Amino acid sequence: LASLNISAYMGTWYQVAWFPNRFQKQCVSDTAATYRRLPGAEGIEVTNRCRLEDGSFDRVVGLARPAGSLVRGDQLEPAQLEVSFLPRLLRWIPAWGIYWVVQLAEDGRYAVVSEPSRQYLWVLSRTPLLAPPDESEIRSQLTQQGYDLTRWQAHPHSAPARAPR
């Protein structure tokens, strides 16, 4: 796994593809995650939101913390985080999910997140629509990394922006 510039990773990411999972089954579209660095050594606030079938939005706030080593204060090597969406008072329970950035575009326009078992996968983009050449590159790299792409599913957004060319 490569390194991750934490400051550059902050902001909003749109989920454009994924391997469907049980804990997001209520999400029918418009899934996005916003990352915000917390002061001091508290970690990173993660706010996930998605549109439900009735048109309303579901929102959950969690905490991410480095699982790799911080180098020079802002580089995470390897690009590994742990994430918990338990309420703050229950975060002492060892229920932290593994969050590995397994691909990251050089200019930060997309990221692919997974974990060691390859059971979970999220393709994130800075825009609600992934450019076709980026999707081809991501799929090619995932195949080389040993992922079974039969579970790949595009994730829709209500008003997609035009894909970059």
GROMACS .gro file of C-alpha atoms in nm:
model
  165
    1LEU     CA    1   0.000   0.000   0.000
    2ALA     CA    2   0.116   0.348  -0.081
    3SER     CA    3   0.133   0.644   0.152
    4LEU     CA    4  -0.155   0.884   0.205
    5ASN     CA    5  -0.133   1.260   0.245
    6ILE     CA    6  -0.395   1.306   0.514
    7SER     CA    7  -0.457   1.678   0.450
    8ALA     CA    8  -0.510   1.619   0.077
    9TYR     CA    9  -0.756   1.336   0.156
   10MET     CA   10  -0.985   1.562   0.362
   11GLY     CA   11  -1.310   1.688   0.209
   12THR     CA   12  -1.600   1.519   0.032
   13TRP     CA   13  -1.577   1.196  -0.165
   14TYR     CA   14  -1.866   1.048  -0.366
   15GLN     CA   15  -1.916   0.672  -0.365
   16VAL     CA   16  -1.937   0.591  -0.737
   17ALA     CA   17  -1.904   0.211  -0.717
   18TRP     CA   18  -1.887  -0.054  -0.447
   19PHE     CA   19  -1.928  -0.413  -0.344
   20PRO     CA   20  -2.277  -0.402  -0.184
   21ASN     CA   21  -2.274  -0.481   0.188
   22ARG     CA   22  -2.524  -0.536   0.470
   23PHE     CA   23  -2.448  -0.219   0.664
   24GLN     CA   24  -2.526   0.009   0.367
   25LYS     CA   25  -2.822  -0.186   0.228
   26GLN     CA   26  -3.058   0.105   0.306
   27CYS     CA   27  -2.860   0.337   0.075
   28VAL     CA   28  -3.013   0.357  -0.272
   29SER     CA   29  -2.818   0.656  -0.410
   30ASP     CA   30  -2.622   0.973  -0.339
   31THR     CA   31  -2.375   0.818  -0.096
   32ALA     CA   32  -2.091   1.048   0.005
   33ALA     CA   33  -1.834   1.068   0.282
   34THR     CA   34  -1.685   1.388   0.419
   35TYR     CA   35  -1.355   1.371   0.609
   36ARG     CA   36  -1.246   1.645   0.850
   37ARG     CA   37  -0.930   1.644   1.056
   38LEU     CA   38  -1.000   1.699   1.423
   39PRO     CA   39  -0.776   1.921   1.635
   40GLY     CA   40  -0.484   1.767   1.815
   41ALA     CA   41  -0.440   1.394   1.792
   42GLU     CA   42  -0.812   1.309   1.803
   43GLY     CA   43  -0.819   1.170   1.450
   44ILE     CA   44  -1.048   1.230   1.154
   45GLU     CA   45  -1.422   1.286   1.168
   46VAL     CA   46  -1.605   1.084   0.901
   47THR     CA   47  -1.958   1.185   0.805
   48ASN     CA   48  -2.132   0.938   0.575
   49ARG     CA   49  -2.466   1.018   0.417
   50CYS     CA   50  -2.689   0.848   0.163
   51ARG     CA   51  -3.034   0.875   0.014
   52LEU     CA   52  -3.294   0.624   0.133
   53GLU     CA   53  -3.570   0.474  -0.079
   54ASP     CA   54  -3.825   0.726   0.057
   55GLY     CA   55  -3.604   1.015  -0.063
   56SER     CA   56  -3.481   1.117   0.281
   57PHE     CA   57  -3.115   1.107   0.384
   58ASP     CA   58  -2.946   0.881   0.637
   59ARG     CA   59  -2.639   1.024   0.810
   60VAL     CA   60  -2.386   0.873   1.045
   61VAL     CA   61  -2.076   1.031   1.201
   62GLY     CA   62  -1.773   0.827   1.295
   63LEU     CA   63  -1.407   0.854   1.378
   64ALA     CA   64  -1.105   0.739   1.179
   65ARG     CA   65  -0.757   0.702   1.321
   66PRO     CA   66  -0.426   0.605   1.162
   67ALA     CA   67  -0.343   0.235   1.166
   68GLY     CA   68  -0.014   0.293   0.985
   69SER     CA   69   0.269   0.521   1.092
   70LEU     CA   70   0.247   0.897   1.057
   71VAL     CA   71   0.555   1.025   0.879
   72ARG     CA   72   0.642   1.394   0.872
   73GLY     CA   73   0.312   1.463   1.052
   74ASP     CA   74   0.086   1.438   0.747
   75GLN     CA   75   0.188   1.128   0.548
   76LEU     CA   76   0.037   0.799   0.655
   77GLU     CA   77   0.250   0.497   0.559
   78PRO     CA   78   0.105   0.257   0.471
   79ALA     CA   79  -0.232   0.415   0.379
   80GLN     CA   80  -0.425   0.236   0.652
   81LEU     CA   81  -0.691   0.371   0.885
   82GLU     CA   82  -0.930   0.223   1.138
   83VAL     CA   83  -1.288   0.353   1.145
   84SER     CA   84  -1.561   0.334   1.409
   85PHE     CA   85  -1.920   0.448   1.379
   86LEU     CA   86  -2.005   0.354   1.737
   87PRO     CA   87  -2.124   0.638   1.961
   88ARG     CA   88  -1.830   0.826   2.118
   89LEU     CA   89  -1.885   0.672   2.462
   90LEU     CA   90  -1.862   0.320   2.317
   91ARG     CA   91  -1.551   0.361   2.105
   92TRP     CA   92  -1.342   0.183   2.366
   93ILE     CA   93  -1.506  -0.139   2.239
   94PRO     CA   94  -1.270  -0.307   1.990
   95ALA     CA   95  -1.508  -0.267   1.694
   96TRP     CA   96  -1.298  -0.066   1.454
   97GLY     CA   97  -1.327  -0.141   1.084
   98ILE     CA   98  -1.023  -0.174   0.860
   99TYR     CA   99  -0.992   0.100   0.597
  100TRP     CA  100  -0.709   0.062   0.347
  101VAL     CA  101  -0.661   0.299   0.057
  102VAL     CA  102  -0.555   0.045  -0.207
  103GLN     CA  103  -0.553   0.288  -0.502
  104LEU     CA  104  -0.523   0.664  -0.521
  105ALA     CA  105  -0.501   0.876  -0.835
  106GLU     CA  106  -0.183   1.086  -0.843
  107ASP     CA  107  -0.390   1.405  -0.849
  108GLY     CA  108  -0.635   1.275  -0.585
  109ARG     CA  109  -0.941   1.265  -0.814
  110TYR     CA  110  -1.031   0.909  -0.709
  111ALA     CA  111  -0.950   0.661  -0.434
  112VAL     CA  112  -1.030   0.294  -0.385
  113VAL     CA  113  -1.083   0.169  -0.030
  114SER     CA  114  -1.091  -0.194   0.082
  115GLU     CA  115  -0.955  -0.427   0.351
  116PRO     CA  116  -0.739  -0.742   0.365
  117SER     CA  117  -1.018  -0.996   0.295
  118ARG     CA  118  -1.126  -0.803  -0.018
  119GLN     CA  119  -1.489  -0.855   0.092
  120TYR     CA  120  -1.558  -0.481   0.102
  121LEU     CA  121  -1.475  -0.226  -0.165
  122TRP     CA  122  -1.563   0.137  -0.224
  123VAL     CA  123  -1.464   0.347  -0.524
  124LEU     CA  124  -1.462   0.713  -0.426
  125SER     CA  125  -1.439   1.014  -0.653
  126ARG     CA  126  -1.419   1.387  -0.597
  127THR     CA  127  -1.711   1.417  -0.844
  128PRO     CA  128  -2.039   1.218  -0.851
  129LEU     CA  129  -1.944   1.056  -1.181
  130LEU     CA  130  -1.625   0.866  -1.258
  131ALA     CA  131  -1.460   0.924  -1.596
  132PRO     CA  132  -1.468   0.606  -1.811
  133PRO     CA  133  -1.085   0.593  -1.847
  134ASP     CA  134  -1.054   0.612  -1.466
  135GLU     CA  135  -1.303   0.328  -1.422
  136SER     CA  136  -1.108   0.115  -1.672
  137GLU     CA  137  -0.781   0.188  -1.490
  138ILE     CA  138  -0.932   0.111  -1.149
  139ARG     CA  139  -1.084  -0.216  -1.270
  140SER     CA  140  -0.757  -0.320  -1.433
  141GLN     CA  141  -0.556  -0.250  -1.117
  142LEU     CA  142  -0.814  -0.428  -0.896
  143THR     CA  143  -0.794  -0.736  -1.116
  144GLN     CA  144  -0.413  -0.729  -1.082
  145GLN     CA  145  -0.459  -0.692  -0.705
  146GLY     CA  146  -0.670  -1.010  -0.695
  147TYR     CA  147  -1.021  -0.864  -0.654
  148ASP     CA  148  -1.323  -1.050  -0.790
  149LEU     CA  149  -1.510  -0.778  -0.979
  150THR     CA  150  -1.830  -0.978  -1.027
  151ARG     CA  151  -1.964  -0.796  -0.717
  152TRP     CA  152  -1.878  -0.449  -0.861
  153GLN     CA  153  -2.185  -0.227  -0.871
  154ALA     CA  154  -2.209   0.134  -0.987
  155HIS     CA  155  -2.364   0.362  -0.727
  156PRO     CA  156  -2.598   0.632  -0.866
  157HIS     CA  157  -2.620   0.998  -0.779
  158SER     CA  158  -2.937   1.203  -0.841
  159ALA     CA  159  -2.783   1.488  -1.033
  160PRO     CA  160  -2.450   1.361  -1.157
  161ALA     CA  161  -2.195   1.611  -1.267
  162ARG     CA  162  -2.041   1.563  -1.609
  163ALA     CA  163  -1.756   1.318  -1.596
  164PRO     CA  164  -1.412   1.463  -1.655
  165ARG     CA  165  -1.262   1.354  -1.987
   0.00000   0.00000   0.00000
